C-alpha cells in the first residue's frame, strides 16, 4: 500500500529566526489533493550527562509557550550545518559548565512529526569535568544534580513533561547504559 504523499506546491507563510512556516499542497495516495501546514525547525541536541558521583545533570527552565518552568536535560539548537555532537558538547558546557571526555550518540527523535520537521539527537555524556557556564544573553537555567531514582520519580509524578528528556531516559535504559 502506498502511503507517501507527493508535494505539488509550497508556500512560505512566515520566516523567523528559528522556525519557518509553510503551507504545501499535496497529492494523497488516494489521488485526492490536500494541504499540509508545517514548521521547518533547526536540528537540536539533548544530553543525558552522568557526573562522576553517579548523579545526572538536570535543568529547570522557563518555557514561554507553556508559561511554565519545566525540568529537562541540557539541550540546544544546532548552528547552521553544525554536527549535532558538536552542538551537544557546546550546549553541555554553556548551560551546565561541564565538559564531557566521553560522549556517545544514543538515538534521535521527531518531537512532533505531525507539524514540524525538527530532529533532536540524543547523547550520553560521561567523564565530566567542571569548567564554567556561559549562557546566551537571553538564557537562564537552574542546573542541579539528581540521582536516576529522583529523575524517575519526577517522571512517575508527571513532573517530567519535556518530550526530549523522557525520550532520552528511554534511550538510556534501552541501550543498557544504566548498568
mmCIF file of C-alpha atoms in Angstrom:
data_model
loop_
_atom_site.group_PDB
_atom_site.id
_atom_site.type_symbol
_atom_site.label_atom_id
_atom_site.label_comp_id
_atom_site.label_asym_id
_atom_site.label_seq_id
_atom_site.Cartn_x
_atom_site.Cartn_y
_atom_site.Cartn_z
ATOM 1 C CA UNK A 1 0.000 0.000 0.000
ATOM 2 C CA UNK A 2 1.365 3.404 -0.973
ATOM 3 C CA UNK A 3 1.433 5.874 1.935
ATOM 4 C CA UNK A 4 3.709 8.645 0.672
ATOM 5 C CA UNK A 5 2.238 11.958 -0.440
ATOM 6 C CA UNK A 6 3.608 13.998 -3.347
ATOM 7 C CA UNK A 7 4.251 17.737 -2.958
ATOM 8 C CA UNK A 8 2.532 19.756 -5.679
ATOM 9 C CA UNK A 9 3.423 23.247 -4.457
ATOM 10 C CA UNK A 10 4.835 25.004 -1.416
ATOM 11 C CA UNK A 11 4.202 28.448 0.044
ATOM 12 C CA UNK A 12 6.299 30.037 2.779
ATOM 13 C CA UNK A 13 3.883 31.708 5.234
ATOM 14 C CA UNK A 14 6.375 33.028 7.792
ATOM 15 C CA UNK A 15 10.169 33.217 8.067
ATOM 16 C CA UNK A 16 11.528 33.546 11.609
ATOM 17 C CA UNK A 17 14.790 33.255 13.499
ATOM 18 C CA UNK A 18 14.432 29.552 14.402
ATOM 19 C CA UNK A 19 11.261 28.490 12.563
ATOM 20 C CA UNK A 20 9.769 28.906 9.113
ATOM 21 C CA UNK A 21 6.101 28.079 8.467
ATOM 22 C CA UNK A 22 4.938 26.509 5.193
ATOM 23 C CA UNK A 23 1.674 25.504 3.557
ATOM 24 C CA UNK A 24 2.116 22.815 0.937
ATOM 25 C CA UNK A 25 -0.395 21.409 -1.497
ATOM 26 C CA UNK A 26 -0.040 17.614 -1.753
ATOM 27 C CA UNK A 27 -1.389 14.722 -3.747
ATOM 28 C CA UNK A 28 -2.545 11.995 -1.361
ATOM 29 C CA UNK A 29 -2.093 8.278 -2.122
ATOM 30 C CA UNK A 30 -5.850 8.016 -2.815
ATOM 31 C CA UNK A 31 -5.495 10.575 -5.637
ATOM 32 C CA UNK A 32 -7.097 13.497 -3.780
ATOM 33 C CA UNK A 33 -5.410 16.827 -3.130
ATOM 34 C CA UNK A 34 -4.952 18.297 0.341
ATOM 35 C CA UNK A 35 -2.867 20.840 2.244
ATOM 36 C CA UNK A 36 -0.179 20.359 4.878
ATOM 37 C CA UNK A 37 0.887 23.166 7.185
ATOM 38 C CA UNK A 38 4.197 22.587 8.908
ATOM 39 C CA UNK A 39 7.123 24.215 10.629
ATOM 40 C CA UNK A 40 10.697 23.893 9.433
ATOM 41 C CA UNK A 41 12.880 23.951 12.529
ATOM 42 C CA UNK A 42 16.595 23.702 13.089
ATOM 43 C CA UNK A 43 18.028 20.478 14.489
ATOM 44 C CA UNK A 44 18.956 20.179 18.158
ATOM 45 C CA UNK A 45 20.881 18.002 20.600
ATOM 46 C CA UNK A 46 19.903 16.753 24.060
ATOM 47 C CA UNK A 47 22.412 15.379 26.551
ATOM 48 C CA UNK A 48 21.884 12.945 29.405
ATOM 49 C CA UNK A 49 25.068 13.639 31.372
ATOM 50 C CA UNK A 50 26.322 11.452 34.211
ATOM 51 C CA UNK A 51 28.600 13.015 36.806
ATOM 52 C CA UNK A 52 31.480 11.125 38.469
ATOM 53 C CA UNK A 53 29.373 10.968 41.674
ATOM 54 C CA UNK A 54 26.739 8.916 39.799
ATOM 55 C CA UNK A 55 24.171 11.724 39.625
ATOM 56 C CA UNK A 56 22.855 13.341 36.453
ATOM 57 C CA UNK A 57 22.677 16.955 35.347
ATOM 58 C CA UNK A 58 19.169 18.335 35.065
ATOM 59 C CA UNK A 59 17.833 21.814 34.462
ATOM 60 C CA UNK A 60 14.794 23.866 35.213
ATOM 61 C CA UNK A 61 13.996 26.380 32.530
ATOM 62 C CA UNK A 62 11.075 28.674 31.832
ATOM 63 C CA UNK A 63 9.337 27.758 28.584
ATOM 64 C CA UNK A 64 7.227 30.578 27.215
ATOM 65 C CA UNK A 65 4.688 28.576 25.143
ATOM 66 C CA UNK A 66 3.585 26.727 28.300
ATOM 67 C CA UNK A 67 4.161 29.643 30.707
ATOM 68 C CA UNK A 68 5.821 27.123 32.969
ATOM 69 C CA UNK A 69 9.199 26.269 34.449
ATOM 70 C CA UNK A 70 9.948 22.702 33.398
ATOM 71 C CA UNK A 71 12.517 20.002 34.144
ATOM 72 C CA UNK A 72 14.704 18.879 31.276
ATOM 73 C CA UNK A 73 18.098 17.520 30.351
ATOM 74 C CA UNK A 74 20.569 20.036 28.878
ATOM 75 C CA UNK A 75 19.857 20.714 25.213
ATOM 76 C CA UNK A 76 20.201 23.297 22.489
ATOM 77 C CA UNK A 77 19.787 24.024 18.827
ATOM 78 C CA UNK A 78 22.405 23.264 16.216
ATOM 79 C CA UNK A 79 24.033 26.130 14.409
ATOM 80 C CA UNK A 80 23.675 26.022 10.613
ATOM 81 C CA UNK A 81 25.448 22.911 9.238
ATOM 82 C CA UNK A 82 26.831 22.075 12.713
ATOM 83 C CA UNK A 83 27.392 18.416 13.579
ATOM 84 C CA UNK A 84 24.921 17.558 16.376
ATOM 85 C CA UNK A 85 27.694 16.048 18.537
ATOM 86 C CA UNK A 86 29.479 19.420 18.451
ATOM 87 C CA UNK A 87 26.188 21.033 19.495
ATOM 88 C CA UNK A 88 25.877 18.557 22.366
ATOM 89 C CA UNK A 89 29.384 19.320 23.659
ATOM 90 C CA UNK A 90 28.884 23.084 23.306
ATOM 91 C CA UNK A 91 25.452 23.189 24.919
ATOM 92 C CA UNK A 92 26.515 20.963 27.815
ATOM 93 C CA UNK A 93 29.323 23.364 28.697
ATOM 94 C CA UNK A 94 27.358 26.564 28.022
ATOM 95 C CA UNK A 95 24.361 25.554 30.116
ATOM 96 C CA UNK A 96 25.925 23.452 32.890
ATOM 97 C CA UNK A 97 29.606 24.353 32.981
ATOM 98 C CA UNK A 98 30.763 20.770 32.331
ATOM 99 C CA UNK A 99 32.920 19.269 29.592
ATOM 100 C CA UNK A 100 32.482 15.620 28.613
ATOM 101 C CA UNK A 101 35.512 13.476 27.885
ATOM 102 C CA UNK A 102 33.178 10.786 26.522
ATOM 103 C CA UNK A 103 30.021 11.460 24.552
ATOM 104 C CA UNK A 104 28.071 8.936 22.527
ATOM 105 C CA UNK A 105 25.072 9.111 20.261
ATOM 106 C CA UNK A 106 22.188 7.019 21.607
ATOM 107 C CA UNK A 107 19.283 7.981 19.325
ATOM 108 C CA UNK A 108 17.209 10.654 17.687
ATOM 109 C CA UNK A 109 13.606 11.724 17.900
ATOM 110 C CA UNK A 110 10.994 13.541 15.866
ATOM 111 C CA UNK A 111 9.379 15.522 18.707
ATOM 112 C CA UNK A 112 6.139 16.318 16.912
ATOM 113 C CA UNK A 113 6.030 14.717 13.480
ATOM 114 C CA UNK A 114 2.541 15.956 12.617
ATOM 115 C CA UNK A 115 3.600 19.573 12.135
ATOM 116 C CA UNK A 116 7.366 20.049 12.290
ATOM 117 C CA UNK A 117 10.470 18.572 10.669
ATOM 118 C CA UNK A 118 12.562 19.087 13.827
ATOM 119 C CA UNK A 119 15.045 16.347 14.743
ATOM 120 C CA UNK A 120 16.613 16.114 18.188
ATOM 121 C CA UNK A 121 19.734 13.991 18.575
ATOM 122 C CA UNK A 122 20.199 12.331 21.959
ATOM 123 C CA UNK A 123 23.652 11.861 23.513
ATOM 124 C CA UNK A 124 25.011 10.238 26.646
ATOM 125 C CA UNK A 125 27.917 12.133 28.218
ATOM 126 C CA UNK A 126 30.257 10.842 30.908
ATOM 127 C CA UNK A 127 33.660 11.506 32.420
ATOM 128 C CA UNK A 128 32.662 15.114 33.059
ATOM 129 C CA UNK A 129 34.962 17.861 34.319
ATOM 130 C CA UNK A 130 33.790 21.186 35.738
ATOM 131 C CA UNK A 131 34.566 24.369 33.787
ATOM 132 C CA UNK A 132 32.160 27.315 33.811
ATOM 133 C CA UNK A 133 28.763 28.232 32.388
ATOM 134 C CA UNK A 134 28.389 30.842 29.680
ATOM 135 C CA UNK A 135 24.745 31.290 28.828
ATOM 136 C CA UNK A 136 23.353 33.072 25.812
ATOM 137 C CA UNK A 137 22.170 36.629 26.536
ATOM 138 C CA UNK A 138 18.511 35.580 26.674
ATOM 139 C CA UNK A 139 19.023 32.319 28.567
ATOM 140 C CA UNK A 140 18.728 31.470 32.254
ATOM 141 C CA UNK A 141 18.579 27.953 33.618
ATOM 142 C CA UNK A 142 18.806 26.409 37.062
ATOM 143 C CA UNK A 143 21.191 23.445 36.941
ATOM 144 C CA UNK A 144 21.170 20.735 39.570
ATOM 145 C CA UNK A 145 22.231 17.140 40.181
ATOM 146 C CA UNK A 146 19.717 14.332 40.633
ATOM 147 C CA UNK A 147 20.041 10.593 41.113
ATOM 148 C CA UNK A 148 18.387 8.410 38.487
ATOM 149 C CA UNK A 149 15.808 7.395 41.110
ATOM 150 C CA UNK A 150 14.948 11.082 41.662
ATOM 151 C CA UNK A 151 14.592 11.627 37.901
ATOM 152 C CA UNK A 152 12.344 8.584 37.580
ATOM 153 C CA UNK A 153 10.257 9.872 40.488
ATOM 154 C CA UNK A 154 9.763 13.165 38.597
ATOM 155 C CA UNK A 155 8.526 11.091 35.649
ATOM 156 C CA UNK A 156 6.237 8.948 37.839
ATOM 157 C CA UNK A 157 4.698 12.070 39.384
ATOM 158 C CA UNK A 158 4.122 13.623 35.938
ATOM 159 C CA UNK A 159 6.601 16.431 36.615
ATOM 160 C CA UNK A 160 8.992 15.463 33.799
ATOM 161 C CA UNK A 161 6.931 16.562 30.804
ATOM 162 C CA UNK A 162 9.643 17.529 28.319
ATOM 163 C CA UNK A 163 9.463 15.039 25.442
ATOM 164 C CA UNK A 164 13.168 15.033 24.592
ATOM 165 C CA UNK A 165 14.060 14.309 28.219
ATOM 166 C CA UNK A 166 11.547 11.477 28.516
ATOM 167 C CA UNK A 167 12.897 10.016 25.268
ATOM 168 C CA UNK A 168 16.485 10.418 26.500
ATOM 169 C CA UNK A 169 15.571 8.302 29.529
ATOM 170 C CA UNK A 170 14.070 5.658 27.269
ATOM 171 C CA UNK A 171 17.229 5.510 25.142
ATOM 172 C CA UNK A 172 19.409 5.469 28.261
ATOM 173 C CA UNK A 173 17.661 2.381 29.637
ATOM 174 C CA UNK A 174 17.120 0.643 26.294
ATOM 175 C CA UNK A 175 20.845 0.899 25.481
ATOM 176 C CA UNK A 176 21.753 -0.630 28.858
ATOM 177 C CA UNK A 177 23.657 2.462 29.994
ATOM 178 C CA UNK A 178 22.188 2.091 33.485
ATOM 179 C CA UNK A 179 24.371 -0.982 34.178
#
